[in-house]
Short mmCIF file of N, CA and C and ligand atoms in Angstrom, two decimals:
data_model
loop_
_atom_site.label_atom_id
_atom_site.label_comp_id
_atom_site.label_asym_id
_atom_site.label_seq_id
_atom_site.Cartn_x
_atom_site.Cartn_y
_atom_site.Cartn_z
N UNK A 199 0.91 -1.26 0.05
CA UNK A 199 0.02 0.04 -0.05
C UNK A 199 0.90 1.26 0.03
N UNK A 200 1.51 1.56 1.17
CA UNK A 200 2.38 2.69 1.16
C UNK A 200 3.52 2.75 0.14
N UNK A 201 3.99 1.52 -0.22
CA UNK A 201 5.05 1.58 -1.11
C UNK A 201 4.52 2.00 -2.52
N UNK A 202 3.27 2.05 -2.88
CA UNK A 202 2.84 2.42 -4.15
C UNK A 202 2.63 3.94 -4.21
N UNK A 203 2.74 4.60 -3.07
CA UNK A 203 2.61 6.05 -2.90
C UNK A 203 3.56 6.86 -3.57
N UNK A 204 3.12 7.84 -4.32
CA UNK A 204 4.14 8.68 -5.17
C UNK A 204 5.13 9.39 -4.13
N UNK A 205 6.40 9.57 -4.58
CA UNK A 205 7.41 10.20 -3.70
C UNK A 205 7.08 11.64 -3.30
N UNK A 206 6.37 12.37 -4.13
CA UNK A 206 5.96 13.66 -3.73
C UNK A 206 4.99 13.72 -2.43
N UNK A 207 4.18 12.60 -2.43
CA UNK A 207 3.28 12.53 -1.26
C UNK A 207 4.14 12.12 0.00
N UNK A 208 5.14 11.15 -0.21
CA UNK A 208 5.81 10.79 0.97
C UNK A 208 6.62 12.02 1.38
N UNK A 209 7.18 12.85 0.53
CA UNK A 209 7.92 14.05 0.97
C UNK A 209 7.06 14.95 1.73
N UNK A 210 5.79 15.19 1.41
CA UNK A 210 4.83 15.97 2.16
C UNK A 210 4.64 15.35 3.52
N UNK A 211 4.44 14.09 3.55
CA UNK A 211 4.27 13.45 4.80
C UNK A 211 5.42 13.49 5.71
N UNK A 212 6.65 13.50 5.20
CA UNK A 212 7.87 13.56 5.93
C UNK A 212 8.04 14.76 6.58
N UNK A 213 7.35 15.88 6.08
CA UNK A 213 7.52 17.25 6.65
C UNK A 213 6.53 17.59 7.77
N UNK A 214 5.66 16.70 8.12
CA UNK A 214 4.51 16.96 8.97
C UNK A 214 4.96 17.00 10.40
N UNK A 215 4.61 18.15 10.99
CA UNK A 215 4.92 18.26 12.48
C UNK A 215 3.52 18.36 13.25
N UNK A 216 2.47 18.63 12.53
CA UNK A 216 1.17 18.76 13.24
C UNK A 216 0.05 18.02 12.25
N UNK A 217 -0.76 17.29 12.93
CA UNK A 217 -1.89 16.65 12.09
C UNK A 217 -3.12 17.21 12.74
N UNK A 218 -3.93 17.84 11.79
CA UNK A 218 -5.28 18.48 12.18
C UNK A 218 -6.37 17.58 11.75
N UNK A 219 -7.19 17.01 12.67
CA UNK A 219 -8.39 16.13 12.26
C UNK A 219 -9.66 16.95 12.39
N UNK A 220 -10.50 16.78 11.43
CA UNK A 220 -11.93 17.14 11.55
C UNK A 220 -12.52 15.98 12.42
N UNK A 221 -13.50 15.98 13.09
CA UNK A 221 -14.16 14.99 13.92
C UNK A 221 -15.28 14.15 13.12
N UNK A 222 -16.37 14.85 12.93
CA UNK A 222 -17.53 14.11 12.33
C UNK A 222 -17.23 13.67 10.83
N UNK A 223 -17.24 12.37 10.58
CA UNK A 223 -17.09 11.90 9.20
C UNK A 223 -15.52 11.58 9.04
N UNK A 224 -14.71 11.94 9.99
CA UNK A 224 -13.36 11.59 9.92
C UNK A 224 -12.90 10.70 11.10
N UNK A 225 -13.03 11.09 12.32
CA UNK A 225 -12.80 10.30 13.48
C UNK A 225 -14.02 9.52 13.84
N UNK A 226 -15.14 9.86 13.19
CA UNK A 226 -16.32 9.05 13.21
C UNK A 226 -16.90 8.77 11.98
N UNK A 227 -17.85 8.05 11.73
CA UNK A 227 -18.51 7.67 10.46
C UNK A 227 -19.43 8.74 9.98
N UNK A 228 -19.63 9.79 10.90
CA UNK A 228 -20.49 10.94 10.49
C UNK A 228 -21.86 10.82 11.18
N UNK A 229 -22.13 9.63 11.55
CA UNK A 229 -23.54 9.37 12.25
C UNK A 229 -23.57 10.10 13.56
N UNK A 230 -24.64 10.79 13.95
CA UNK A 230 -24.64 11.30 15.29
C UNK A 230 -25.94 10.70 15.88
N UNK A 231 -25.76 10.06 17.02
CA UNK A 231 -26.93 9.32 17.68
C UNK A 231 -27.49 10.20 18.77
N UNK A 232 -28.87 10.13 18.84
CA UNK A 232 -29.50 10.94 19.98
C UNK A 232 -30.36 9.91 20.68
N UNK A 233 -30.30 9.95 21.98
CA UNK A 233 -31.22 9.18 22.82
C UNK A 233 -32.61 9.90 22.82
N UNK A 234 -33.60 9.15 23.39
CA UNK A 234 -34.87 9.76 23.52
C UNK A 234 -34.91 11.03 24.31
N UNK A 235 -33.80 11.10 25.20
CA UNK A 235 -33.66 12.38 25.99
C UNK A 235 -32.92 13.50 25.27
N UNK A 236 -32.54 13.16 24.10
CA UNK A 236 -31.68 14.30 23.43
C UNK A 236 -30.29 14.24 23.62
N UNK A 237 -29.81 13.13 24.33
CA UNK A 237 -28.38 13.06 24.60
C UNK A 237 -27.57 12.52 23.30
N UNK A 238 -26.51 13.28 22.85
CA UNK A 238 -25.87 12.90 21.71
C UNK A 238 -24.67 12.05 21.98
N UNK A 239 -24.44 11.01 21.06
CA UNK A 239 -23.32 10.22 21.22
C UNK A 239 -22.73 9.85 19.78
N UNK A 240 -21.48 9.65 19.89
CA UNK A 240 -20.73 9.30 18.55
C UNK A 240 -19.95 8.06 18.85
N UNK A 241 -19.47 7.29 17.74
CA UNK A 241 -18.70 6.17 17.77
C UNK A 241 -17.28 6.44 17.25
N UNK A 242 -16.30 6.26 17.99
CA UNK A 242 -14.82 6.47 17.55
C UNK A 242 -14.27 5.03 17.29
N UNK A 243 -13.15 5.06 16.38
CA UNK A 243 -12.54 3.74 16.08
C UNK A 243 -11.35 3.58 16.81
N UNK A 244 -11.17 2.49 17.62
CA UNK A 244 -10.09 2.20 18.51
C UNK A 244 -8.75 2.27 17.85
N UNK A 245 -8.70 1.80 16.52
CA UNK A 245 -7.47 1.62 15.85
C UNK A 245 -6.94 3.13 15.53
N UNK A 246 -7.86 4.00 15.22
CA UNK A 246 -7.50 5.36 15.02
C UNK A 246 -6.76 5.97 16.25
N UNK A 247 -7.32 5.64 17.42
CA UNK A 247 -6.75 6.13 18.66
C UNK A 247 -5.31 5.69 18.84
N UNK A 248 -5.10 4.48 18.55
CA UNK A 248 -3.63 3.89 18.66
C UNK A 248 -2.74 4.67 17.73
N UNK A 249 -3.20 5.00 16.47
CA UNK A 249 -2.40 5.76 15.55
C UNK A 249 -2.05 7.09 16.11
N UNK A 250 -3.10 7.78 16.68
CA UNK A 250 -2.86 9.11 17.22
C UNK A 250 -1.82 9.12 18.45
N UNK A 251 -1.93 8.05 19.17
CA UNK A 251 -1.02 7.95 20.36
C UNK A 251 0.41 7.68 19.71
N UNK A 252 0.56 6.86 18.73
CA UNK A 252 1.81 6.64 18.12
C UNK A 252 2.53 7.91 17.54
N UNK A 253 1.65 8.84 16.89
CA UNK A 253 2.02 10.04 16.45
C UNK A 253 2.58 10.91 17.60
N UNK A 254 1.81 10.97 18.63
CA UNK A 254 2.30 11.82 19.77
C UNK A 254 3.52 11.39 20.30
N UNK A 255 3.66 10.02 20.39
CA UNK A 255 5.00 9.42 20.87
C UNK A 255 6.09 9.84 20.01
N UNK A 256 5.89 10.02 18.70
CA UNK A 256 6.84 10.46 17.61
C UNK A 256 7.00 11.99 17.63
N UNK A 257 6.42 12.66 18.60
CA UNK A 257 6.54 14.08 18.77
C UNK A 257 5.85 14.95 17.64
N UNK A 258 4.93 14.31 17.13
CA UNK A 258 4.01 15.05 16.19
C UNK A 258 2.80 15.45 16.91
N UNK A 259 2.48 16.73 16.79
CA UNK A 259 1.35 17.31 17.55
C UNK A 259 0.04 17.02 16.81
N UNK A 260 -1.05 16.89 17.65
CA UNK A 260 -2.39 16.53 17.14
C UNK A 260 -3.32 17.63 17.52
N UNK A 261 -4.20 18.10 16.64
CA UNK A 261 -5.21 18.96 17.03
C UNK A 261 -6.38 18.51 16.33
N UNK A 262 -7.61 18.64 16.94
CA UNK A 262 -8.83 18.33 16.32
C UNK A 262 -9.58 19.69 16.19
N UNK A 263 -10.13 20.01 15.15
CA UNK A 263 -10.92 21.31 14.75
C UNK A 263 -12.20 20.75 14.18
N UNK A 264 -13.28 21.19 14.94
CA UNK A 264 -14.66 20.74 14.41
C UNK A 264 -15.67 21.84 14.61
N UNK A 265 -16.61 21.87 13.78
CA UNK A 265 -17.62 22.84 13.74
C UNK A 265 -18.68 22.44 14.74
N UNK A 266 -18.68 21.24 15.22
CA UNK A 266 -19.73 20.80 16.31
C UNK A 266 -19.14 20.90 17.72
N UNK A 267 -20.13 20.80 18.61
CA UNK A 267 -19.64 20.79 20.05
C UNK A 267 -20.38 19.52 20.70
N UNK A 268 -19.41 18.75 21.35
CA UNK A 268 -20.09 17.45 21.95
C UNK A 268 -19.10 17.01 23.17
N UNK A 269 -19.80 16.71 24.31
CA UNK A 269 -18.86 16.26 25.33
C UNK A 269 -18.21 14.96 25.03
N UNK A 270 -18.73 14.24 24.12
CA UNK A 270 -18.11 12.87 23.76
C UNK A 270 -16.73 13.14 23.12
N UNK A 271 -16.74 14.19 22.37
CA UNK A 271 -15.46 14.62 21.61
C UNK A 271 -14.33 14.97 22.66
N UNK A 272 -14.76 15.83 23.66
CA UNK A 272 -13.81 16.21 24.62
C UNK A 272 -13.38 14.93 25.46
N UNK A 273 -14.21 14.07 25.71
CA UNK A 273 -13.93 12.90 26.55
C UNK A 273 -12.93 12.04 25.71
N UNK A 274 -13.20 11.76 24.38
CA UNK A 274 -12.38 10.99 23.68
C UNK A 274 -10.96 11.63 23.47
N UNK A 275 -10.92 12.92 23.31
CA UNK A 275 -9.61 13.61 23.18
C UNK A 275 -8.71 13.35 24.55
N UNK A 276 -9.45 13.59 25.56
CA UNK A 276 -8.80 13.42 26.99
C UNK A 276 -8.27 12.04 27.10
N UNK A 277 -9.00 10.87 26.62
CA UNK A 277 -8.49 9.55 26.70
C UNK A 277 -7.33 9.43 25.88
N UNK A 278 -7.24 10.10 24.79
CA UNK A 278 -6.10 9.87 23.87
C UNK A 278 -4.89 10.85 24.12
N UNK A 279 -5.12 11.78 25.13
CA UNK A 279 -4.15 12.73 25.35
C UNK A 279 -3.96 13.87 24.25
N UNK A 280 -5.10 14.00 23.53
CA UNK A 280 -5.10 15.14 22.56
C UNK A 280 -5.39 16.39 23.26
N UNK A 281 -4.48 17.38 23.24
CA UNK A 281 -4.66 18.57 24.12
C UNK A 281 -5.22 19.73 23.42
N UNK A 282 -5.21 19.66 22.07
CA UNK A 282 -5.69 20.83 21.28
C UNK A 282 -7.02 20.45 20.63
N UNK A 283 -8.15 20.77 21.21
CA UNK A 283 -9.43 20.47 20.64
C UNK A 283 -10.16 21.72 20.55
N UNK A 284 -10.49 22.16 19.32
CA UNK A 284 -11.18 23.45 18.98
C UNK A 284 -12.46 23.04 18.44
N UNK A 285 -13.59 23.43 19.19
CA UNK A 285 -14.94 22.93 18.78
C UNK A 285 -15.73 24.20 18.52
N UNK A 286 -16.77 24.04 17.69
CA UNK A 286 -17.72 24.98 17.42
C UNK A 286 -17.19 26.14 16.49
N UNK A 287 -16.33 25.80 15.61
CA UNK A 287 -15.75 26.76 14.73
C UNK A 287 -16.18 26.58 13.23
N UNK A 288 -16.54 27.60 12.61
CA UNK A 288 -16.76 27.47 11.13
C UNK A 288 -15.48 27.80 10.34
N UNK A 289 -14.79 28.77 10.82
CA UNK A 289 -13.61 29.34 10.17
C UNK A 289 -12.40 28.54 10.65
N UNK A 290 -11.92 27.46 10.09
CA UNK A 290 -10.96 26.66 10.63
C UNK A 290 -9.54 27.18 10.36
N UNK A 291 -9.54 28.30 9.54
CA UNK A 291 -8.23 28.84 9.20
C UNK A 291 -7.59 29.55 10.42
N UNK A 292 -8.45 30.24 11.26
CA UNK A 292 -7.99 30.94 12.39
C UNK A 292 -7.29 30.04 13.39
N UNK A 293 -7.92 28.95 13.75
CA UNK A 293 -7.19 27.93 14.62
C UNK A 293 -5.91 27.41 14.02
N UNK A 294 -5.90 27.24 12.65
CA UNK A 294 -4.64 26.74 12.03
C UNK A 294 -3.61 27.73 12.23
N UNK A 295 -3.88 29.07 11.94
CA UNK A 295 -2.78 30.09 12.22
C UNK A 295 -2.34 30.16 13.68
N UNK A 296 -3.27 30.04 14.66
CA UNK A 296 -2.89 30.08 15.99
C UNK A 296 -1.96 28.96 16.38
N UNK A 297 -2.29 27.68 15.85
CA UNK A 297 -1.57 26.50 16.18
C UNK A 297 -0.15 26.65 15.55
N UNK A 298 -0.08 27.19 14.32
CA UNK A 298 1.14 27.31 13.74
C UNK A 298 2.05 28.31 14.51
N UNK A 299 1.40 29.38 14.99
CA UNK A 299 2.18 30.26 15.81
C UNK A 299 2.66 29.67 17.10
N UNK A 300 1.84 28.95 17.71
CA UNK A 300 2.05 28.21 19.00
C UNK A 300 3.20 27.22 18.83
N UNK A 301 3.35 26.53 17.72
CA UNK A 301 4.33 25.53 17.49
C UNK A 301 5.51 26.04 16.76
N UNK A 302 5.43 27.34 16.29
CA UNK A 302 6.45 27.93 15.42
C UNK A 302 6.79 27.16 14.28
N UNK A 303 5.70 26.86 13.42
CA UNK A 303 5.71 26.01 12.15
C UNK A 303 5.01 26.79 11.16
N UNK A 304 5.05 26.48 10.00
CA UNK A 304 4.23 27.00 8.90
C UNK A 304 3.20 25.95 8.46
N UNK A 305 2.13 26.33 7.71
CA UNK A 305 1.06 25.41 7.33
C UNK A 305 1.76 24.26 6.45
N UNK A 306 2.88 24.59 5.82
CA UNK A 306 3.49 23.52 4.95
C UNK A 306 3.92 22.32 5.80
N UNK A 307 4.08 22.55 7.19
CA UNK A 307 4.34 21.46 8.16
C UNK A 307 3.19 20.81 8.73
N UNK A 308 2.00 21.12 8.34
CA UNK A 308 0.76 20.61 8.83
C UNK A 308 0.08 19.68 7.78
N UNK A 309 -0.44 18.64 8.35
CA UNK A 309 -1.35 17.68 7.62
C UNK A 309 -2.73 18.01 8.13
N UNK A 310 -3.72 17.80 7.20
CA UNK A 310 -5.17 17.98 7.69
C UNK A 310 -5.89 16.85 6.99
N UNK A 311 -6.87 16.37 7.74
CA UNK A 311 -7.95 15.50 7.10
C UNK A 311 -9.31 15.98 7.47
N UNK A 312 -10.07 16.20 6.42
CA UNK A 312 -11.44 16.51 6.54
C UNK A 312 -12.34 15.80 5.59
N UNK A 313 -13.59 15.96 5.83
CA UNK A 313 -14.59 15.22 4.91
C UNK A 313 -15.59 16.06 4.35
N UNK A 314 -15.69 17.39 4.63
CA UNK A 314 -16.78 18.12 3.93
C UNK A 314 -16.35 19.57 3.73
N UNK A 315 -17.31 20.41 3.18
CA UNK A 315 -16.78 21.68 2.62
C UNK A 315 -16.25 22.57 3.69
N UNK A 316 -16.74 22.59 4.97
CA UNK A 316 -16.04 23.53 5.90
C UNK A 316 -14.51 23.26 6.02
N UNK A 317 -14.02 21.98 5.60
CA UNK A 317 -12.69 21.69 5.67
C UNK A 317 -11.79 22.10 4.53
N UNK A 318 -12.51 22.54 3.52
CA UNK A 318 -11.91 22.84 2.21
C UNK A 318 -10.66 23.87 2.41
N UNK A 319 -11.10 25.00 3.13
CA UNK A 319 -9.93 25.92 3.28
C UNK A 319 -8.64 25.48 3.92
N UNK A 320 -8.88 24.57 4.93
CA UNK A 320 -7.74 23.82 5.60
C UNK A 320 -7.00 22.99 4.57
N UNK A 321 -7.74 22.28 3.80
CA UNK A 321 -6.99 21.45 2.86
C UNK A 321 -6.23 22.11 1.85
N UNK A 322 -6.73 23.33 1.49
CA UNK A 322 -6.03 24.11 0.46
C UNK A 322 -4.70 24.78 1.17
N UNK A 323 -4.82 25.01 2.49
CA UNK A 323 -3.67 25.64 3.17
C UNK A 323 -2.61 24.82 3.61
N UNK A 324 -2.88 23.57 3.91
CA UNK A 324 -1.90 22.68 4.60
C UNK A 324 -1.03 21.91 3.58
N UNK A 325 0.24 21.59 4.06
CA UNK A 325 1.21 21.04 3.25
C UNK A 325 0.78 19.61 2.77
N UNK A 326 0.03 18.94 3.59
CA UNK A 326 -0.50 17.56 3.22
C UNK A 326 -2.03 17.61 3.49
N UNK A 327 -2.69 17.49 2.45
CA UNK A 327 -4.23 17.58 2.49
C UNK A 327 -4.75 16.24 2.24
N UNK A 328 -5.75 15.72 3.13
CA UNK A 328 -6.20 14.40 3.14
C UNK A 328 -7.81 14.44 3.18
N UNK A 329 -8.37 13.58 2.45
CA UNK A 329 -9.85 13.43 2.66
C UNK A 329 -10.18 11.93 2.67
N UNK A 330 -11.42 11.65 2.68
CA UNK A 330 -11.93 10.24 2.89
C UNK A 330 -12.83 9.90 1.81
N UNK A 331 -13.17 8.67 1.48
CA UNK A 331 -13.80 8.25 0.31
C UNK A 331 -15.20 8.83 0.17
N UNK A 332 -15.92 9.14 1.19
CA UNK A 332 -17.19 9.66 1.06
C UNK A 332 -17.34 11.18 0.87
N UNK A 333 -16.18 11.88 0.79
CA UNK A 333 -16.16 13.35 0.68
C UNK A 333 -16.60 13.73 -0.63
N UNK A 334 -17.14 15.12 -0.77
CA UNK A 334 -17.44 15.55 -2.03
C UNK A 334 -16.37 15.75 -2.87
N UNK A 335 -16.64 15.85 -4.22
CA UNK A 335 -15.56 15.92 -5.20
C UNK A 335 -14.55 17.09 -4.98
N UNK A 336 -15.14 18.21 -4.51
CA UNK A 336 -14.37 19.38 -4.37
C UNK A 336 -13.11 19.10 -3.40
N UNK A 337 -13.47 18.32 -2.36
CA UNK A 337 -12.39 17.96 -1.36
C UNK A 337 -11.38 16.96 -1.96
N UNK A 338 -11.85 16.03 -2.79
CA UNK A 338 -11.00 15.01 -3.30
C UNK A 338 -10.11 15.74 -4.41
N UNK A 339 -10.59 16.78 -5.13
CA UNK A 339 -9.76 17.60 -6.08
C UNK A 339 -8.71 18.36 -5.41
N UNK A 340 -9.04 18.75 -4.11
CA UNK A 340 -8.03 19.57 -3.31
C UNK A 340 -7.05 18.79 -2.58
N UNK A 341 -7.33 17.41 -2.39
CA UNK A 341 -6.56 16.71 -1.53
C UNK A 341 -5.39 16.15 -2.24
N UNK A 342 -4.19 15.86 -1.46
CA UNK A 342 -3.05 15.15 -1.99
C UNK A 342 -3.30 13.62 -1.94
N UNK A 343 -4.16 13.22 -0.98
CA UNK A 343 -4.41 11.80 -0.81
C UNK A 343 -5.82 11.64 -0.28
N UNK A 344 -6.56 10.53 -0.97
CA UNK A 344 -7.85 10.09 -0.44
C UNK A 344 -7.50 8.71 0.28
N UNK A 345 -7.91 8.55 1.49
CA UNK A 345 -7.67 7.34 2.24
C UNK A 345 -8.45 6.17 1.54
N UNK A 346 -7.93 4.99 1.72
CA UNK A 346 -8.71 3.87 1.34
C UNK A 346 -9.71 3.45 2.41
N UNK A 347 -9.35 3.69 3.64
CA UNK A 347 -10.37 3.42 4.74
C UNK A 347 -11.37 4.37 5.03
N UNK A 348 -12.59 4.13 5.39
CA UNK A 348 -13.56 5.20 5.55
C UNK A 348 -13.41 5.97 6.82
N UNK A 349 -14.05 7.21 6.87
CA UNK A 349 -13.98 7.94 8.10
C UNK A 349 -14.67 7.11 9.19
N UNK A 350 -14.09 7.20 10.35
CA UNK A 350 -14.61 6.45 11.51
C UNK A 350 -14.33 4.94 11.47
N UNK A 351 -13.48 4.59 10.34
CA UNK A 351 -13.29 3.18 10.20
C UNK A 351 -11.81 2.83 9.79
N UNK A 352 -10.95 3.73 10.24
CA UNK A 352 -9.46 3.53 10.03
C UNK A 352 -8.85 4.55 9.12
N UNK A 353 -9.59 5.53 8.75
CA UNK A 353 -8.88 6.48 7.81
C UNK A 353 -7.85 7.32 8.58
N UNK A 354 -8.09 7.65 9.81
CA UNK A 354 -7.06 8.47 10.50
C UNK A 354 -5.92 7.55 10.88
N UNK A 355 -6.06 6.34 11.20
CA UNK A 355 -5.00 5.39 11.38
C UNK A 355 -4.13 5.26 10.07
N UNK A 356 -4.75 5.20 8.96
CA UNK A 356 -4.08 5.12 7.75
C UNK A 356 -3.20 6.37 7.53
N UNK A 357 -3.53 7.59 7.98
CA UNK A 357 -2.90 8.81 7.81
C UNK A 357 -1.71 8.72 8.82
N UNK A 358 -1.90 8.31 9.99
CA UNK A 358 -0.84 8.11 11.06
C UNK A 358 0.21 7.30 10.48
N UNK A 359 -0.22 6.14 9.99
CA UNK A 359 0.78 5.21 9.53
C UNK A 359 1.60 5.73 8.34
N UNK A 360 0.91 6.48 7.43
CA UNK A 360 1.71 7.14 6.28
C UNK A 360 2.66 8.14 6.83
N UNK A 361 2.24 8.98 7.81
CA UNK A 361 3.19 10.01 8.26
C UNK A 361 4.43 9.38 9.07
N UNK A 362 4.08 8.37 9.82
CA UNK A 362 5.17 7.64 10.58
C UNK A 362 6.09 6.97 9.66
N UNK A 363 5.59 6.28 8.70
CA UNK A 363 6.50 5.54 7.72
C UNK A 363 7.35 6.62 6.95
N UNK A 364 6.76 7.69 6.46
CA UNK A 364 7.44 8.64 5.70
C UNK A 364 8.58 9.25 6.60
N UNK A 365 8.47 9.25 7.93
CA UNK A 365 9.42 9.86 8.79
C UNK A 365 10.37 8.80 9.35
N UNK A 366 10.21 7.54 8.88
CA UNK A 366 10.95 6.42 9.33
C UNK A 366 10.81 6.18 10.88
N UNK A 367 9.52 6.62 11.43
CA UNK A 367 9.28 6.42 12.76
C UNK A 367 8.22 5.31 12.97
N UNK A 368 7.87 4.67 12.01
CA UNK A 368 6.88 3.63 12.04
C UNK A 368 7.43 2.37 12.85
N UNK A 369 6.55 1.69 13.52
CA UNK A 369 7.10 0.41 14.12
C UNK A 369 7.56 -0.52 13.09
N UNK A 370 6.96 -0.39 11.85
CA UNK A 370 7.49 -1.21 10.79
C UNK A 370 7.76 -0.19 9.49
N UNK A 371 9.10 0.24 9.55
CA UNK A 371 9.44 1.25 8.42
C UNK A 371 9.48 0.49 7.10
N UNK A 372 9.57 -0.78 7.08
CA UNK A 372 9.68 -1.43 5.73
C UNK A 372 8.37 -1.24 4.88
N UNK A 373 7.37 -0.56 5.50
CA UNK A 373 6.28 -0.13 4.69
C UNK A 373 6.67 0.65 3.38
N UNK A 374 7.76 1.36 3.53
CA UNK A 374 8.07 2.27 2.48
C UNK A 374 9.37 1.77 1.73
N UNK A 375 9.72 0.53 1.92
CA UNK A 375 10.94 -0.05 1.43
C UNK A 375 11.17 0.15 -0.03
N UNK A 376 9.96 -0.02 -0.83
CA UNK A 376 10.18 0.19 -2.27
C UNK A 376 9.63 1.43 -2.84
N UNK A 377 9.36 2.34 -1.87
CA UNK A 377 8.97 3.68 -2.40
C UNK A 377 10.03 4.56 -3.03
MG1 MG B 429 -16.73 16.46 9.06
#
C-alpha cells in the first residue's frame, strides 16, 4: 500500500509536525446518535486512537478542529491525550494560524484530514491535505491523498501510518521499502 505512494506524497508526509483532524465523518463515520432524552453520542474507532498515540509518541502534535460541540469529543480527546481540541468553529483557518504560531511552524508542516466543505480551506492551506472516500468531489480535487479506509473506520490510522512511515518512525518502516 504505502510502497505504491508517489514520492511527492511521501515528501509531504515527511515534513509533517502537526496533524489536524476534523471529527464528524473523519474520526467518526459521521452518524450522530440521539437518545430519546436528546443526549448525543458518537462512535470512535479504537485503531485510530492507537495511531494518534503513536504520532504523539513520535513528537508530532495533534489537533482536532470541528464545527460541532459535543462532550463525547472532549472525553475521547482526553482519553487519547489530545490537548488541542477546538470545537464550534466554522472558520478553521484561524485556529490553524494560532496553532502554527504556537508551535512555530508553517502550514507546510501541517497535515489535515477533513470530509466536507467546511474543511476545504484547511485542505487548501496545509502542506498535506487528505480526505476520505465519502467526501464531495471538491475535497477530493483539493486533497493530495484520499484514504482507502472510511472515516470512522481507520482513515485516521491510515494517515498516521503514512506520516510515521514517511518519517521512518513507524514500528515497521519497511512499509516504504520500495517507495
Ligand atoms: Mg466532518
